[in-house]
mmCIF file of C-alpha atoms and ligand atoms in Angstrom:
data_model
loop_
_atom_site.group_PDB
_atom_site.id
_atom_site.type_symbol
_atom_site.label_atom_id
_atom_site.label_comp_id
_atom_site.label_asym_id
_atom_site.label_seq_id
_atom_site.Cartn_x
_atom_site.Cartn_y
_atom_site.Cartn_z
ATOM 1 C CA MET A 1 -91.071 -53.372 -20.635
ATOM 2 C CA ASP A 2 -88.038 -52.551 -18.546
ATOM 3 C CA VAL A 3 -86.275 -55.911 -18.715
ATOM 4 C CA LEU A 4 -84.376 -54.863 -15.507
ATOM 5 C CA GLY A 5 -87.775 -54.096 -13.537
ATOM 6 C CA ASN A 6 -88.388 -50.879 -11.291
ATOM 7 C CA TYR A 7 -85.543 -50.323 -9.123
ATOM 8 C CA LYS A 8 -84.517 -47.253 -7.217
ATOM 9 C CA SER A 9 -80.683 -47.496 -7.403
ATOM 10 C CA ALA A 10 -77.890 -49.858 -9.176
ATOM 11 C CA ILE A 11 -74.466 -49.989 -7.795
ATOM 12 C CA SER A 12 -71.615 -52.315 -7.861
ATOM 13 C CA ALA A 13 -70.794 -53.486 -4.589
ATOM 14 C CA ARG A 14 -68.611 -56.145 -2.468
ATOM 15 C CA SER A 15 -68.860 -57.135 1.241
ATOM 16 C CA THR A 16 -65.991 -55.565 3.651
ATOM 17 C CA ASP A 17 -66.404 -58.845 5.882
ATOM 18 C CA LYS A 18 -63.399 -61.187 4.533
ATOM 19 C CA ASP A 19 -64.944 -64.452 6.073
ATOM 20 C CA ILE A 20 -67.839 -63.758 4.108
ATOM 21 C CA LEU A 21 -66.135 -62.990 0.930
ATOM 22 C CA LYS A 22 -64.025 -66.574 1.446
ATOM 23 C CA LYS A 23 -67.225 -68.627 1.168
ATOM 24 C CA ALA A 24 -69.748 -66.139 -1.145
ATOM 25 C CA GLN A 25 -70.318 -66.594 -4.520
ATOM 26 C CA ASP A 26 -69.754 -63.354 -5.819
ATOM 27 C CA GLY A 27 -69.387 -60.184 -3.495
ATOM 28 C CA GLY A 28 -71.340 -61.703 -0.328
ATOM 29 C CA ILE A 29 -74.089 -59.181 -1.112
ATOM 30 C CA ILE A 30 -76.742 -61.878 0.358
ATOM 31 C CA THR A 31 -75.162 -63.208 3.302
ATOM 32 C CA THR A 32 -73.800 -59.642 4.289
ATOM 33 C CA LEU A 33 -77.621 -58.321 3.905
ATOM 34 C CA PHE A 34 -78.600 -61.182 6.128
ATOM 35 C CA ALA A 35 -76.276 -60.870 8.782
ATOM 36 C CA TYR A 36 -76.536 -57.147 9.015
ATOM 37 C CA ALA A 37 -80.516 -57.585 9.245
ATOM 38 C CA LEU A 38 -80.162 -60.368 11.945
ATOM 39 C CA GLU A 39 -78.011 -58.203 13.959
ATOM 40 C CA GLU A 40 -79.955 -55.334 13.663
ATOM 41 C CA GLY A 41 -82.848 -57.060 14.297
ATOM 42 C CA ILE A 42 -84.488 -56.457 11.012
ATOM 43 C CA ILE A 43 -85.129 -60.285 10.578
ATOM 44 C CA ASP A 44 -85.114 -62.906 13.175
ATOM 45 C CA GLY A 45 -84.155 -65.711 10.782
ATOM 46 C CA ALA A 46 -83.671 -66.207 7.211
ATOM 47 C CA ILE A 47 -84.596 -69.060 4.808
ATOM 48 C CA VAL A 48 -81.428 -69.942 2.603
ATOM 49 C CA ALA A 49 -80.143 -72.702 0.585
ATOM 50 C CA GLY A 50 -77.832 -74.925 3.191
ATOM 51 C CA PRO A 51 -75.725 -77.717 2.405
ATOM 52 C CA GLY A 52 -77.515 -81.189 1.991
ATOM 53 C CA ASN A 53 -76.663 -84.747 2.789
ATOM 54 C CA GLU A 54 -75.187 -85.154 -0.882
ATOM 55 C CA PRO A 55 -72.276 -82.809 -2.320
ATOM 56 C CA TRP A 56 -73.550 -79.884 -3.926
ATOM 57 C CA LYS A 57 -77.290 -80.593 -3.254
ATOM 58 C CA PRO A 58 -78.885 -77.976 -1.328
ATOM 59 C CA GLU A 59 -81.376 -78.395 1.432
ATOM 60 C CA PRO A 60 -83.676 -75.140 2.096
ATOM 61 C CA MET A 61 -82.524 -74.181 5.696
ATOM 62 C CA VAL A 62 -83.658 -71.705 8.624
ATOM 63 C CA VAL A 63 -80.773 -70.290 9.743
ATOM 64 C CA THR A 64 -80.658 -67.510 12.526
ATOM 65 C CA THR A 65 -76.771 -67.150 13.405
ATOM 66 C CA LYS A 66 -73.996 -65.623 11.063
ATOM 67 C CA ALA A 67 -72.303 -69.193 11.322
ATOM 68 C CA GLU A 68 -75.125 -70.825 9.639
ATOM 69 C CA LEU A 69 -75.458 -68.301 7.243
ATOM 70 C CA LEU A 70 -71.738 -68.857 6.289
ATOM 71 C CA ALA A 71 -72.408 -72.373 6.153
ATOM 72 C CA ALA A 72 -74.852 -71.835 3.515
ATOM 73 C CA ALA A 73 -73.296 -69.053 1.236
ATOM 74 C CA GLY A 74 -72.153 -69.652 -2.257
ATOM 75 C CA THR A 75 -74.114 -71.000 -4.992
ATOM 76 C CA ARG A 76 -75.759 -74.313 -6.010
ATOM 77 C CA TYR A 77 -76.730 -74.851 -9.496
ATOM 78 C CA THR A 78 -79.666 -76.564 -8.878
ATOM 79 C CA ILE A 79 -83.147 -76.399 -7.163
ATOM 80 C CA SER A 80 -83.250 -75.694 -3.589
ATOM 81 C CA PRO A 81 -87.083 -75.126 -2.711
ATOM 82 C CA ASN A 82 -86.788 -72.350 -0.263
ATOM 83 C CA ILE A 83 -90.631 -71.250 -0.369
ATOM 84 C CA SER A 84 -91.407 -74.694 1.165
ATOM 85 C CA LEU A 85 -89.998 -73.430 4.673
ATOM 86 C CA ILE A 86 -91.662 -70.297 4.532
ATOM 87 C CA LYS A 87 -94.865 -71.659 6.896
ATOM 88 C CA GLU A 88 -92.406 -73.738 8.933
ATOM 89 C CA ALA A 89 -90.210 -70.848 9.560
ATOM 90 C CA THR A 90 -93.176 -68.840 11.095
ATOM 91 C CA ARG A 91 -94.708 -71.596 12.868
ATOM 92 C CA SER A 92 -92.142 -74.229 13.674
ATOM 93 C CA TYR A 93 -89.282 -71.685 14.381
ATOM 94 C CA GLY A 94 -91.587 -69.051 15.401
ATOM 95 C CA LEU A 95 -90.331 -66.179 13.627
ATOM 96 C CA ASP A 96 -91.798 -62.881 13.278
ATOM 97 C CA ARG A 97 -89.737 -61.540 10.888
ATOM 98 C CA VAL A 98 -88.304 -64.029 8.135
ATOM 99 C CA GLY A 99 -85.868 -63.385 5.531
ATOM 100 C CA ILE A 100 -85.844 -65.300 1.977
ATOM 101 C CA VAL A 101 -83.408 -65.936 -0.541
ATOM 102 C CA GLY A 102 -84.459 -66.883 -3.825
ATOM 103 C CA THR A 103 -84.093 -67.223 -7.697
ATOM 104 C CA PRO A 104 -86.638 -64.744 -9.613
ATOM 105 C CA CYS A 105 -89.081 -67.475 -9.487
ATOM 106 C CA GLN A 106 -89.037 -68.102 -5.935
ATOM 107 C CA ILE A 107 -89.609 -64.181 -5.267
ATOM 108 C CA GLN A 108 -92.463 -64.011 -7.742
ATOM 109 C CA ALA A 109 -93.858 -67.146 -5.475
ATOM 110 C CA THR A 110 -93.010 -65.215 -2.289
ATOM 111 C CA ARG A 111 -94.972 -62.161 -3.310
ATOM 112 C CA LYS A 112 -98.009 -64.331 -4.922
ATOM 113 C CA ALA A 113 -97.929 -66.391 -1.030
ATOM 114 C CA GLN A 114 -98.182 -62.592 0.718
ATOM 115 C CA LEU A 115 -100.980 -61.578 -1.818
ATOM 116 C CA TYR A 116 -103.058 -64.364 -1.945
ATOM 117 C CA PRO A 117 -102.262 -66.435 1.179
ATOM 118 C CA ILE A 118 -103.988 -69.367 0.600
ATOM 119 C CA GLY A 119 -102.428 -72.003 3.008
ATOM 120 C CA MET A 120 -100.058 -69.554 4.016
ATOM 121 C CA ARG A 121 -102.404 -67.586 6.418
ATOM 122 C CA ASP A 122 -100.449 -65.435 8.957
ATOM 123 C CA VAL A 123 -97.433 -65.391 6.717
ATOM 124 C CA ASP A 124 -97.683 -62.301 4.599
ATOM 125 C CA ASP A 125 -96.876 -59.728 6.879
ATOM 126 C CA LYS A 126 -93.942 -61.605 8.275
ATOM 127 C CA ILE A 127 -91.859 -61.718 5.193
ATOM 128 C CA ALA A 128 -89.541 -58.995 6.146
ATOM 129 C CA LEU A 129 -86.895 -58.952 3.657
ATOM 130 C CA ALA A 130 -86.455 -60.898 0.271
ATOM 131 C CA LEU A 131 -83.376 -61.179 -1.447
ATOM 132 C CA GLY A 132 -83.285 -62.330 -5.101
ATOM 133 C CA ILE A 133 -80.434 -63.889 -7.079
ATOM 134 C CA PHE A 134 -80.319 -63.478 -10.880
ATOM 135 C CA CYS A 135 -81.047 -66.457 -12.615
ATOM 136 C CA MET A 136 -80.815 -67.365 -16.324
ATOM 137 C CA GLU A 137 -81.465 -71.053 -15.975
ATOM 138 C CA ASN A 138 -81.603 -73.989 -13.373
ATOM 139 C CA LEU A 139 -80.592 -77.575 -13.519
ATOM 140 C CA SER A 140 -81.589 -80.615 -11.857
ATOM 141 C CA TYR A 141 -79.466 -82.805 -9.331
ATOM 142 C CA GLN A 142 -78.882 -84.957 -11.641
ATOM 143 C CA ALA A 143 -77.896 -82.783 -14.476
ATOM 144 C CA LEU A 144 -75.492 -80.976 -12.288
ATOM 145 C CA GLU A 145 -73.851 -84.144 -11.555
ATOM 146 C CA ALA A 146 -73.728 -85.109 -15.235
ATOM 147 C CA MET A 147 -72.289 -81.788 -16.139
ATOM 148 C CA VAL A 148 -69.399 -82.096 -13.255
ATOM 149 C CA GLU A 149 -68.753 -85.729 -13.268
ATOM 150 C CA ASP A 150 -69.101 -86.388 -17.242
ATOM 151 C CA HIS A 151 -68.413 -83.160 -18.702
ATOM 152 C CA CYS A 152 -65.862 -81.476 -16.278
ATOM 153 C CA ASN A 153 -64.712 -84.702 -15.452
ATOM 154 C CA GLN A 154 -64.348 -84.157 -11.461
ATOM 155 C CA LYS A 155 -66.327 -85.873 -8.785
ATOM 156 C CA MET A 156 -68.939 -83.641 -7.060
ATOM 157 C CA GLU A 157 -67.234 -84.105 -3.271
ATOM 158 C CA SER A 158 -63.803 -82.703 -4.522
ATOM 159 C CA VAL A 159 -65.202 -79.562 -6.161
ATOM 160 C CA VAL A 160 -64.977 -76.635 -3.980
ATOM 161 C CA LYS A 161 -66.393 -73.974 -6.283
ATOM 162 C CA MET A 162 -68.687 -73.729 -9.380
ATOM 163 C CA ASP A 163 -69.198 -70.728 -11.238
ATOM 164 C CA ILE A 164 -71.157 -69.653 -14.592
ATOM 165 C CA GLY A 165 -69.623 -67.062 -16.497
ATOM 166 C CA LYS A 166 -68.239 -65.670 -19.557
ATOM 167 C CA GLY A 167 -69.802 -68.293 -21.567
ATOM 168 C CA LYS A 168 -68.117 -71.302 -19.471
ATOM 169 C CA PHE A 169 -69.586 -73.467 -16.411
ATOM 170 C CA THR A 170 -66.497 -73.763 -14.365
ATOM 171 C CA VAL A 171 -65.671 -75.925 -11.504
ATOM 172 C CA TYR A 172 -62.721 -75.552 -9.154
ATOM 173 C CA THR A 173 -61.496 -78.633 -6.972
ATOM 174 C CA GLU A 174 -59.601 -78.925 -3.563
ATOM 175 C CA ARG A 175 -56.649 -79.860 -5.203
ATOM 176 C CA GLY A 176 -56.543 -76.710 -7.294
ATOM 177 C CA ALA A 177 -57.759 -78.155 -10.432
ATOM 178 C CA VAL A 178 -59.807 -75.730 -12.828
ATOM 179 C CA SER A 179 -62.331 -77.510 -15.422
ATOM 180 C CA GLN A 180 -64.825 -76.053 -17.863
ATOM 181 C CA MET A 181 -67.297 -76.542 -20.360
ATOM 182 C CA PRO A 182 -69.155 -74.339 -22.842
ATOM 183 C CA LEU A 183 -72.296 -73.007 -21.744
ATOM 184 C CA LYS A 184 -74.086 -73.856 -24.816
ATOM 185 C CA LEU A 185 -73.785 -77.516 -23.910
ATOM 186 C CA ILE A 186 -75.771 -76.945 -20.780
ATOM 187 C CA HIS A 187 -78.967 -76.143 -22.432
ATOM 188 C CA LYS A 188 -80.239 -79.726 -23.080
ATOM 189 C CA TYR A 189 -79.732 -80.139 -19.333
ATOM 190 C CA VAL A 190 -82.086 -76.919 -18.334
ATOM 191 C CA GLN A 191 -85.501 -77.323 -16.486
ATOM 192 C CA PRO A 192 -88.067 -77.248 -18.524
ATOM 193 C CA GLY A 193 -90.232 -74.465 -16.640
ATOM 194 C CA CYS A 194 -86.910 -71.882 -17.023
ATOM 195 C CA SER A 195 -87.985 -72.035 -20.939
ATOM 196 C CA VAL A 196 -91.018 -69.957 -20.291
ATOM 197 C CA CYS A 197 -89.338 -67.966 -17.325
ATOM 198 C CA LEU A 198 -89.370 -64.010 -17.913
ATOM 199 C CA ASP A 199 -87.639 -62.592 -15.146
ATOM 200 C CA TYR A 200 -83.772 -62.679 -15.015
ATOM 201 C CA VAL A 201 -82.745 -60.032 -12.236
ATOM 202 C CA ALA A 202 -85.760 -60.827 -9.426
ATOM 203 C CA ASN A 203 -87.407 -57.965 -10.280
ATOM 204 C CA LEU A 204 -89.887 -58.262 -7.190
ATOM 205 C CA ALA A 205 -87.286 -58.535 -4.576
ATOM 206 C CA ASP A 206 -86.528 -55.939 -2.059
ATOM 207 C CA ILE A 207 -82.871 -56.251 -2.933
ATOM 208 C CA SER A 208 -81.635 -58.248 -5.793
ATOM 209 C CA SER A 209 -78.072 -59.371 -6.844
ATOM 210 C CA GLY A 210 -75.640 -61.044 -9.368
ATOM 211 C CA SER A 211 -72.437 -61.067 -10.469
ATOM 212 C CA VAL A 212 -73.328 -60.093 -13.997
ATOM 213 C CA GLY A 213 -72.353 -56.343 -14.940
ATOM 214 C CA SER A 214 -69.253 -55.923 -11.961
ATOM 215 C CA PRO A 215 -65.793 -57.054 -12.389
ATOM 216 C CA ASP A 216 -64.818 -60.302 -10.673
ATOM 217 C CA GLY A 217 -65.480 -60.366 -6.586
ATOM 218 C CA TRP A 218 -67.857 -57.876 -7.344
ATOM 219 C CA SER A 219 -71.520 -57.877 -7.740
ATOM 220 C CA THR A 220 -74.304 -55.855 -9.264
ATOM 221 C CA VAL A 221 -76.880 -54.794 -6.948
ATOM 222 C CA PHE A 222 -80.226 -53.443 -7.753
ATOM 223 C CA VAL A 223 -82.078 -51.765 -4.289
ATOM 224 C CA ARG A 224 -85.538 -51.971 -5.427
ATOM 225 C CA SER A 225 -88.594 -51.428 -2.842
ATOM 226 C CA THR A 226 -88.574 -48.505 -0.166
ATOM 227 C CA LYS A 227 -87.790 -51.433 2.992
ATOM 228 C CA GLY A 228 -84.916 -52.791 0.600
ATOM 229 C CA ASN A 229 -83.400 -48.686 0.427
ATOM 230 C CA ALA A 230 -83.866 -49.066 4.113
ATOM 231 C CA VAL A 231 -81.970 -51.763 4.395
ATOM 232 C CA TRP A 232 -79.184 -51.245 1.875
ATOM 233 C CA ASP A 233 -78.775 -47.243 3.579
ATOM 234 C CA GLY A 234 -78.215 -49.110 6.870
ATOM 235 C CA ALA A 235 -75.586 -51.342 5.783
ATOM 236 C CA ILE A 236 -74.032 -49.008 3.806
ATOM 237 C CA ALA A 237 -73.958 -46.603 6.972
ATOM 238 C CA ALA A 238 -72.748 -49.772 9.201
ATOM 239 C CA GLY A 239 -69.703 -50.178 6.446
ATOM 240 C CA CYS A 240 -70.906 -53.273 5.523
ATOM 241 C CA PHE A 241 -69.874 -52.919 1.528
ATOM 242 C CA GLU A 242 -67.281 -50.880 -0.680
ATOM 243 C CA THR A 243 -69.153 -49.696 -3.294
ATOM 244 C CA LYS A 244 -68.618 -48.291 -6.651
ATOM 245 C CA PRO A 245 -71.238 -46.259 -9.021
ATOM 246 C CA ILE A 246 -72.446 -49.124 -11.514
ATOM 247 C CA ASP A 247 -71.572 -46.491 -14.333
ATOM 248 C CA GLN A 248 -68.055 -46.576 -13.585
ATOM 249 C CA VAL A 249 -67.299 -50.197 -13.709
ATOM 250 C CA LYS A 250 -67.168 -52.835 -16.656
ATOM 251 C CA PRO A 251 -69.399 -54.273 -18.348
ATOM 252 C CA GLY A 252 -72.015 -52.694 -16.483
ATOM 253 C CA LEU A 253 -75.780 -52.647 -16.830
ATOM 254 C CA ASP A 254 -75.274 -52.999 -20.602
ATOM 255 C CA LEU A 255 -74.610 -56.233 -20.135
ATOM 256 C CA VAL A 256 -77.450 -57.233 -17.610
ATOM 257 C CA THR A 257 -79.872 -55.438 -19.863
ATOM 258 C CA LYS A 258 -78.589 -57.437 -23.132
ATOM 259 C CA LEU A 259 -78.724 -60.756 -21.192
ATOM 260 C CA ALA A 260 -82.344 -59.631 -19.805
ATOM 261 C CA THR A 261 -83.511 -58.951 -22.881
ATOM 262 C CA GLU A 262 -82.203 -62.083 -24.734
ATOM 263 C CA LYS A 263 -83.765 -64.155 -21.832
ATOM 264 C CA ILE A 264 -86.963 -62.594 -21.798
ATOM 265 C CA THR A 265 -87.049 -62.673 -25.760
ATOM 266 C CA LYS A 266 -86.488 -66.386 -26.258
ATOM 267 C CA ASN A 267 -88.718 -67.366 -23.446
ATOM 268 C CA GLN A 268 -91.464 -64.988 -24.636
ATOM 269 C CA LYS A 269 -91.651 -66.861 -28.023
ATOM 270 C CA ASN A 270 -91.696 -70.457 -25.770
ATOM 271 C CA VAL A 271 -94.614 -68.572 -23.943
ATOM 272 C CA ASP A 272 -96.094 -67.585 -27.138
ATOM 273 C CA ALA A 273 -95.616 -71.060 -28.742
ATOM 274 C CA ARG A 274 -97.408 -72.770 -25.739
ATOM 275 C CA LYS A 275 -100.575 -70.775 -26.376
ATOM 276 C CA THR A 276 -101.032 -72.548 -29.789
ATOM 277 C CA ILE A 277 -100.695 -75.708 -28.353
ATOM 278 C CA GLY A 278 -103.428 -75.134 -25.646
ATOM 279 C CA LEU A 279 -102.040 -74.116 -22.861
ATOM 280 C CA LYS A 280 -104.162 -71.416 -22.542
ATOM 281 C CA ALA A 281 -101.272 -68.894 -22.068
ATOM 282 C CA ASP A 282 -103.495 -66.209 -22.809
ATOM 283 C CA GLY A 283 -105.395 -65.346 -19.900
ATOM 284 C CA THR A 284 -106.216 -67.415 -16.780
ATOM 285 C CA PRO A 285 -103.548 -69.425 -15.956
ATOM 286 C CA LYS A 286 -101.386 -66.424 -14.809
ATOM 287 C CA GLY A 287 -98.181 -68.924 -14.457
ATOM 288 C CA LEU A 288 -97.513 -68.339 -17.747
ATOM 289 C CA ARG A 289 -98.498 -64.440 -18.120
ATOM 290 C CA ASN A 290 -95.758 -61.892 -17.868
ATOM 291 C CA PRO A 291 -96.470 -60.468 -14.553
ATOM 292 C CA TYR A 292 -94.419 -57.358 -15.307
ATOM 293 C CA GLU A 293 -97.230 -56.452 -18.056
ATOM 294 C CA SER A 294 -100.970 -55.540 -17.998
ATOM 295 C CA PRO A 295 -103.197 -58.376 -19.247
HETATM 296 C C1 LIG B 301 -79.802 -71.342 -10.467
HETATM 297 C C2 LIG B 301 -79.059 -70.262 -10.688
HETATM 298 C C3 LIG B 301 -78.686 -69.457 -11.532
HETATM 299 C C4 LIG B 301 -77.981 -68.072 -11.496
HETATM 300 N N1 LIG B 301 -77.542 -67.476 -12.806
HETATM 301 C C5 LIG B 301 -76.854 -66.542 -12.603
HETATM 302 C C6 LIG B 301 -76.464 -65.807 -13.845
HETATM 303 O O1 LIG B 301 -77.238 -66.114 -15.027
HETATM 304 N N2 LIG B 301 -75.947 -64.426 -13.858
HETATM 305 C C7 LIG B 301 -75.888 -63.896 -11.973
HETATM 306 O O2 LIG B 301 -75.134 -62.590 -12.304
HETATM 307 N N3 LIG B 301 -75.832 -64.637 -11.378
HETATM 308 C C8 LIG B 301 -76.762 -65.740 -11.701
HETATM 309 N N4 LIG B 301 -76.840 -66.734 -10.026
HETATM 310 C C9 LIG B 301 -76.555 -66.069 -9.044
HETATM 311 C C10 LIG B 301 -75.147 -65.920 -8.691
HETATM 312 O O3 LIG B 301 -74.821 -67.111 -8.436
HETATM 313 C C11 LIG B 301 -75.049 -65.506 -6.888
HETATM 314 O O4 LIG B 301 -75.920 -66.345 -6.224
HETATM 315 C C12 LIG B 301 -75.355 -63.958 -6.655
HETATM 316 O O5 LIG B 301 -74.778 -63.212 -7.273
HETATM 317 C C13 LIG B 301 -75.480 -64.090 -5.147
HETATM 318 O O6 LIG B 301 -73.537 -64.115 -4.676
HETATM 319 P P1 LIG B 301 -73.597 -63.424 -3.308
HETATM 320 O O7 LIG B 301 -72.077 -63.675 -3.527
HETATM 321 O O8 LIG B 301 -73.890 -62.328 -3.119
HETATM 322 O O9 LIG B 301 -74.064 -64.465 -2.222
HETATM 323 P P2 LIG B 301 -73.545 -65.183 -1.130
HETATM 324 O O10 LIG B 301 -73.148 -64.367 -0.134
HETATM 325 O O11 LIG B 301 -72.697 -66.312 -1.781
HETATM 326 O O12 LIG B 301 -75.148 -66.059 -0.772
HETATM 327 C C14 LIG B 301 -75.856 -66.787 -1.792
HETATM 328 C C15 LIG B 301 -77.332 -67.139 -1.122
HETATM 329 O O13 LIG B 301 -77.839 -67.723 -1.904
HETATM 330 C C16 LIG B 301 -78.676 -68.916 -1.605
HETATM 331 N N5 LIG B 301 -78.629 -69.723 -2.491
HETATM 332 C C17 LIG B 301 -77.539 -70.468 -3.189
HETATM 333 N N6 LIG B 301 -78.067 -71.447 -4.036
HETATM 334 C C18 LIG B 301 -79.456 -71.358 -4.142
HETATM 335 C C19 LIG B 301 -80.257 -71.775 -5.152
HETATM 336 N N7 LIG B 301 -79.782 -72.904 -5.695
HETATM 337 N N8 LIG B 301 -81.300 -71.575 -4.619
HETATM 338 C C20 LIG B 301 -81.944 -70.375 -3.570
HETATM 339 N N9 LIG B 301 -80.917 -69.780 -2.922
HETATM 340 C C21 LIG B 301 -79.433 -70.223 -3.172
HETATM 341 C C22 LIG B 301 -77.614 -69.543 -0.412
HETATM 342 O O14 LIG B 301 -77.937 -70.281 0.477
HETATM 343 C C23 LIG B 301 -76.870 -68.191 -0.070
HETATM 344 O O15 LIG B 301 -77.853 -67.633 1.045
HETATM 345 C C24 LIG B 301 -77.462 -67.610 -10.090
HETATM 346 C C25 LIG B 301 -77.942 -68.569 -9.153
HETATM 347 C C26 LIG B 301 -78.648 -69.643 -9.217
HETATM 348 C C27 LIG B 301 -78.512 -70.479 -7.879
HETATM 349 S S1 LIG B 302 -84.819 -69.131 -14.821
HETATM 350 FE FE1 LIG B 302 -86.464 -68.597 -13.681
HETATM 351 S S2 LIG B 302 -87.830 -70.427 -13.572
HETATM 352 FE FE2 LIG B 302 -85.806 -70.827 -14.061
HETATM 353 S S3 LIG B 302 -84.850 -71.383 -11.583
HETATM 354 FE FE3 LIG B 302 -84.473 -69.516 -12.789
HETATM 355 S S4 LIG B 302 -86.094 -67.836 -12.234
HETATM 356 FE FE4 LIG B 302 -86.563 -70.016 -11.870
#
């Protein structure tokens, strides 16, 4: 099995839009692609993780302008059920071409809704651009709060950015403080569902992206589908991104492959263990089956 999924090209890239880079988590790939797609009429709105009522608690949101996209840029390391708005986006918002960003599991759910549109009638052909973000694991809001306030000793409302990388969870505050905790302490907080997740790099997205593999401020991008390829080529032609060949950046795809392999190997053991306690991961309940392998 290819742990990186199928892709047409892999690139290291960052946005050329300075406003987006100021707000984005990494190279601003997601916000820039949605802004370009809105401008070009490829989508007429996107479902993103917007700011919620509590600090760093995301609220799924349908956005139709660049200003709204900017307000939702950056990573919130907790669950944002973006899928819950798919039907709403087409019905209440009346969108015919919907963009959606999500973690690998959310992109899987999007594809499932397209393939088996039970309760999602007339939605399948309206997903115009599905952008994936890499994901090793996710946290409940309470866990995130405990990490920021108890481990890093910072108030949630004073934090301007959170980041995971180089073995650390890091928070940056508005007053310029930087607090860190070792990533290994996060594991006890991880959502139980993440322990059987077999996708690190959003294999089913049109385009997926994450920081790992590329230098700071840049992103690793996998262009996966024919549709994703057309959008990426258009965005490049429009000057939306600076790019570098992935084999010319450090640490490059070797690190992405290593982390994806580690995640899948570890979690496959959990899937196998669940089979032995009668959760029937061996056939019918497809949730526990690796969707990239033949049954
Ligand atoms: C829980 C989690 C774990 C991650 N783990 C990794 C990792 O191990 N390695 C790695 O390289 N990258 C990881 N990422 C992805 C990384 O943090 C960035 O989101 C990604 O690189 C995109 O950055 P960008 O600058 O291109 O996006 P931006 O232009 O900043 O846009 C990010 C988009 O993602 C949306 N978003 C933010 N939070 C969430 C969320 N919780 N759920 C769904 N959508 C959201 C925003 O609304 C925005 O539209 C993780 C992200 C999350 C949410
Ligand atoms: S680890 Fe997997 S299941 Fe957990 S949030 Fe990330 S993609 Fe979803």
